[in-house]
mmCIF file with all atom_site columns, C-alpha atoms in Angstrom:
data_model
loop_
_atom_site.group_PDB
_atom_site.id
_atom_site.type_symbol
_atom_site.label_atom_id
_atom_site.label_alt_id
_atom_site.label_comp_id
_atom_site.label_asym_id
_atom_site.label_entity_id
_atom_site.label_seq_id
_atom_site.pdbx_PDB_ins_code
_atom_site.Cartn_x
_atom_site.Cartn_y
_atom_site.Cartn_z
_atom_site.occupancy
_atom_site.B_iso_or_equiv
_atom_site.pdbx_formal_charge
_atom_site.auth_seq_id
_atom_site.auth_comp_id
_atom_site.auth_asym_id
_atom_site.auth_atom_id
_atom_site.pdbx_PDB_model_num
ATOM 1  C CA . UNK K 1 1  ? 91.035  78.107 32.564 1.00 90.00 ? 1  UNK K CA 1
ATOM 2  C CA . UNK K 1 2  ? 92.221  79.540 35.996 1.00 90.00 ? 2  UNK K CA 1
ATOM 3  C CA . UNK K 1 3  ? 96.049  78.965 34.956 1.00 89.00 ? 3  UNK K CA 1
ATOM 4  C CA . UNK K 1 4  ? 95.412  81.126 31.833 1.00 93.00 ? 4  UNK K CA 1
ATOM 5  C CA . UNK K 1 5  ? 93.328  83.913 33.861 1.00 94.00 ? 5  UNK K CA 1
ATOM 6  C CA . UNK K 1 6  ? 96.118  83.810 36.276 1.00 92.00 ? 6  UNK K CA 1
ATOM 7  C CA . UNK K 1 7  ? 98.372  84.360 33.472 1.00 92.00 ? 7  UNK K CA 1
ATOM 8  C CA . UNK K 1 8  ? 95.853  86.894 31.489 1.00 94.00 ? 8  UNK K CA 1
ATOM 9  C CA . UNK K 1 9  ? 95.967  89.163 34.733 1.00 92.00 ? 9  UNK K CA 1
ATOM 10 C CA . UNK K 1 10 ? 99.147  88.698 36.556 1.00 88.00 ? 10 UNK K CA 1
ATOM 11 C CA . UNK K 1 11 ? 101.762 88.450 33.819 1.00 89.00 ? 11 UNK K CA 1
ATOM 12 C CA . UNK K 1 12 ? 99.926  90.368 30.649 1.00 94.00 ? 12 UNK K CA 1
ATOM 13 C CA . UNK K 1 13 ? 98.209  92.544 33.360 1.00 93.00 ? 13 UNK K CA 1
ATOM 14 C CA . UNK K 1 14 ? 95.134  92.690 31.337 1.00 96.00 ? 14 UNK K CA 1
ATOM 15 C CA . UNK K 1 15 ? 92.284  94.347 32.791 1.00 97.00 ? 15 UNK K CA 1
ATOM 16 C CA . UNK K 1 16 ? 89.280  92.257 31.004 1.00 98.00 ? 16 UNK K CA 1
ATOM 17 C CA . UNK K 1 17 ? 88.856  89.001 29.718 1.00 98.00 ? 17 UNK K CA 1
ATOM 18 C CA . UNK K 1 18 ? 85.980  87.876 27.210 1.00 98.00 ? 18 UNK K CA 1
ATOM 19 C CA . UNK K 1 19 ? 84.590  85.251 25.396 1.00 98.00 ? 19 UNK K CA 1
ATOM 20 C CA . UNK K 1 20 ? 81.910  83.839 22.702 1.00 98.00 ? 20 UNK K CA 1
ATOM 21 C CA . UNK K 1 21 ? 80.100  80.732 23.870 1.00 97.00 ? 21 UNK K CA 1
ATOM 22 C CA . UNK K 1 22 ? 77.157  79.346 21.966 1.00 97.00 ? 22 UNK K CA 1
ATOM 23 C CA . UNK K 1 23 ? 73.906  78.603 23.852 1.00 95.00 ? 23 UNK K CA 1
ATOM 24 C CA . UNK K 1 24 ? 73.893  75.077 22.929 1.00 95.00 ? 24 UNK K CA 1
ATOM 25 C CA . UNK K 1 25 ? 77.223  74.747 24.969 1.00 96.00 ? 25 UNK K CA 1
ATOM 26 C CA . UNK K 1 26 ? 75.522  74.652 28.482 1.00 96.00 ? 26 UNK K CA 1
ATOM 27 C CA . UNK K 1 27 ? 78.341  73.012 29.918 1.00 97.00 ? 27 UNK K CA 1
ATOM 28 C CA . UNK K 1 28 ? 80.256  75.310 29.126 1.00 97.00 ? 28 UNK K CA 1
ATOM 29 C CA . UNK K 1 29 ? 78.902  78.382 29.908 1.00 97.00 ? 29 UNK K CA 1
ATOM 30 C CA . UNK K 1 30 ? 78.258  76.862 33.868 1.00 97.00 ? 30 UNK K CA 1
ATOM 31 C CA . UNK K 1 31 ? 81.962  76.272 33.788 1.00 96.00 ? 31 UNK K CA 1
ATOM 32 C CA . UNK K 1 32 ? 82.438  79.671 32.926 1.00 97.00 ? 32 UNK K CA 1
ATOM 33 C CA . UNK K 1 33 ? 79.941  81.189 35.576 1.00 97.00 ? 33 UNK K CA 1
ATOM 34 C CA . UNK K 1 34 ? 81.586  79.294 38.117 1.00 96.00 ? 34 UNK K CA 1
ATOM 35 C CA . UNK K 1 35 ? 84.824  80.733 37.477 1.00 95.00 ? 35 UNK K CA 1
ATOM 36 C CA . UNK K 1 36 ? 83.754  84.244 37.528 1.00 96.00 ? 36 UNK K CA 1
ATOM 37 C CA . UNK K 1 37 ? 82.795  85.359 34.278 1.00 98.00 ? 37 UNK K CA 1
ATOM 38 C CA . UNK K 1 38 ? 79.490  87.243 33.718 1.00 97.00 ? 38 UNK K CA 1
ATOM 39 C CA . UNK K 1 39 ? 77.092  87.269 30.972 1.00 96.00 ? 39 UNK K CA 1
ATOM 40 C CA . UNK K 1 40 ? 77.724  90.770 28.828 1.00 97.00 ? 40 UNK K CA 1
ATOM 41 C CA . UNK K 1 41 ? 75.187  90.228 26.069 1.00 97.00 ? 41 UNK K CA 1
ATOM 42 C CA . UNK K 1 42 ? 73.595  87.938 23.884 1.00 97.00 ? 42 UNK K CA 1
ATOM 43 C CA . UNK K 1 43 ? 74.206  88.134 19.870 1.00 97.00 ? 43 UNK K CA 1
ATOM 44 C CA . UNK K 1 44 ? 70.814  86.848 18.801 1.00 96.00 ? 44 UNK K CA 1
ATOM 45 C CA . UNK K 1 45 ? 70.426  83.939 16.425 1.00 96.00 ? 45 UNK K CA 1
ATOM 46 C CA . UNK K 1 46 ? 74.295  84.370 15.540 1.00 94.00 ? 46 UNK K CA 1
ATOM 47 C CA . UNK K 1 47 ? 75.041  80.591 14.526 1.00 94.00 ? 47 UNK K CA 1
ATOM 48 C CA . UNK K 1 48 ? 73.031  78.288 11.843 1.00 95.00 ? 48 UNK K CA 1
ATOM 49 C CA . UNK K 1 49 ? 73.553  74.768 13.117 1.00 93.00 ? 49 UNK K CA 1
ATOM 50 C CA . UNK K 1 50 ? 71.751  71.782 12.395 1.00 92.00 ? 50 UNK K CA 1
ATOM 51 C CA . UNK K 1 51 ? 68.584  73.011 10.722 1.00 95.00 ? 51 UNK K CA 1
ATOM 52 C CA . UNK K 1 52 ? 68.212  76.049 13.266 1.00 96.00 ? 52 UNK K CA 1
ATOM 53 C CA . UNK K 1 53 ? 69.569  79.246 14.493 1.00 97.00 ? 53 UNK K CA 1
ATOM 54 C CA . UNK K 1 54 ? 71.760  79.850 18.236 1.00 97.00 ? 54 UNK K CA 1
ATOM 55 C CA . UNK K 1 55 ? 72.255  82.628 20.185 1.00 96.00 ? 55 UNK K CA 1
ATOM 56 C CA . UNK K 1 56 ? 75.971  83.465 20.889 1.00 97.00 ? 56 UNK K CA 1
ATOM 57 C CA . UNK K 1 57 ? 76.546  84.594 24.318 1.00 97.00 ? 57 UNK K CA 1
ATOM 58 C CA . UNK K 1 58 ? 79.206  87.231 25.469 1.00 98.00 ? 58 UNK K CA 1
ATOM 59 C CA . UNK K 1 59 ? 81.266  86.433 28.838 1.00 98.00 ? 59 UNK K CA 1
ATOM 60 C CA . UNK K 1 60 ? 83.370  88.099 30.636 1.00 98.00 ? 60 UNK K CA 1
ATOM 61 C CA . UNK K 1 61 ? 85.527  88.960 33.970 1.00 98.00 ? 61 UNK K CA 1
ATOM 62 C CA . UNK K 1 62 ? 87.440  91.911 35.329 1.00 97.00 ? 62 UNK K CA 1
ATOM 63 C CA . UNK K 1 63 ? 90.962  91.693 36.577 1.00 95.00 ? 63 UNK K CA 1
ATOM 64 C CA . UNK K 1 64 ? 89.405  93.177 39.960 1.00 95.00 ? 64 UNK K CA 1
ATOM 65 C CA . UNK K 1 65 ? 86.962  90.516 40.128 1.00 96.00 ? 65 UNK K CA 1
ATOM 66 C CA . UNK K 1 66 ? 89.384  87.966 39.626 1.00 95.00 ? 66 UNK K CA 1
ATOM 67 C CA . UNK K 1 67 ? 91.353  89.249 42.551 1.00 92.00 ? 67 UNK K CA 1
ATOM 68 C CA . UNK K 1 68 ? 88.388  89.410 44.480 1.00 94.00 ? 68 UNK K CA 1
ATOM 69 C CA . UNK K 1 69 ? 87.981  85.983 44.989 1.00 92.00 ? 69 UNK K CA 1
ATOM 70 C CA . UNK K 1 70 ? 90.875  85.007 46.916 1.00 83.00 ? 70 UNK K CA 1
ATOM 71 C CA . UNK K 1 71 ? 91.622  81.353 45.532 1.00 79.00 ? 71 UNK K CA 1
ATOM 72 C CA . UNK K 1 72 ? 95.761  80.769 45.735 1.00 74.00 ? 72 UNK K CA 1
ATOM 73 C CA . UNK K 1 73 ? 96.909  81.702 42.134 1.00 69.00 ? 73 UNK K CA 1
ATOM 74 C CA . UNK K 1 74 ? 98.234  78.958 40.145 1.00 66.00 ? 74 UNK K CA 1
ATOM 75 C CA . UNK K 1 75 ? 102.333 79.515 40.867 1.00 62.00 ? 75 UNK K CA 1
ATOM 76 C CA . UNK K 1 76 ? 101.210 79.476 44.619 1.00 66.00 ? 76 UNK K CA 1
ATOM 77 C CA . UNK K 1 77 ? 100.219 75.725 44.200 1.00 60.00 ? 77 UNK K CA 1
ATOM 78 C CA . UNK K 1 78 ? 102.526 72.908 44.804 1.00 55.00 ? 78 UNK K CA 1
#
């Protein structure tokens, strides 16, 4: 997920980045808070799985944020 941020902002020089993640997904979204990405919204009951309805949550990070936190960029690593 960094390598393709690092590619998102350096080479496509995209400002945002977004995604859907459903709430049963918890992994998930702690990967994704970890990382950088913020919690823009919440589509309520979006998903029918299983007998029962899911919210779908909206991430997402800013190429300033991204900079922000000062980890070497993924061409930097040997």
């Amino acid at each position: 997920m960094r390598a393709l941020l690092d590619f998102a902002f350096g080479e496509l020089r995209l400002h945002r980045v977004f995604l859907h993640v459903f709430d049963f997904n918890e992994r998930a979204i702690h990967v994704y808070e970890r990382i950088g990405f913020a919690d823009e919204g919440v589509k309520r009951e979006a998903y029918y799985r299983h007998g029962r309805f899911h919210d779908m949550h909206v991430m997402g990070i800013l190429a300033d944020e991204w900079a922000a936190q000062g980890r070497p960029r993924s061409w930097e690593l040997d």
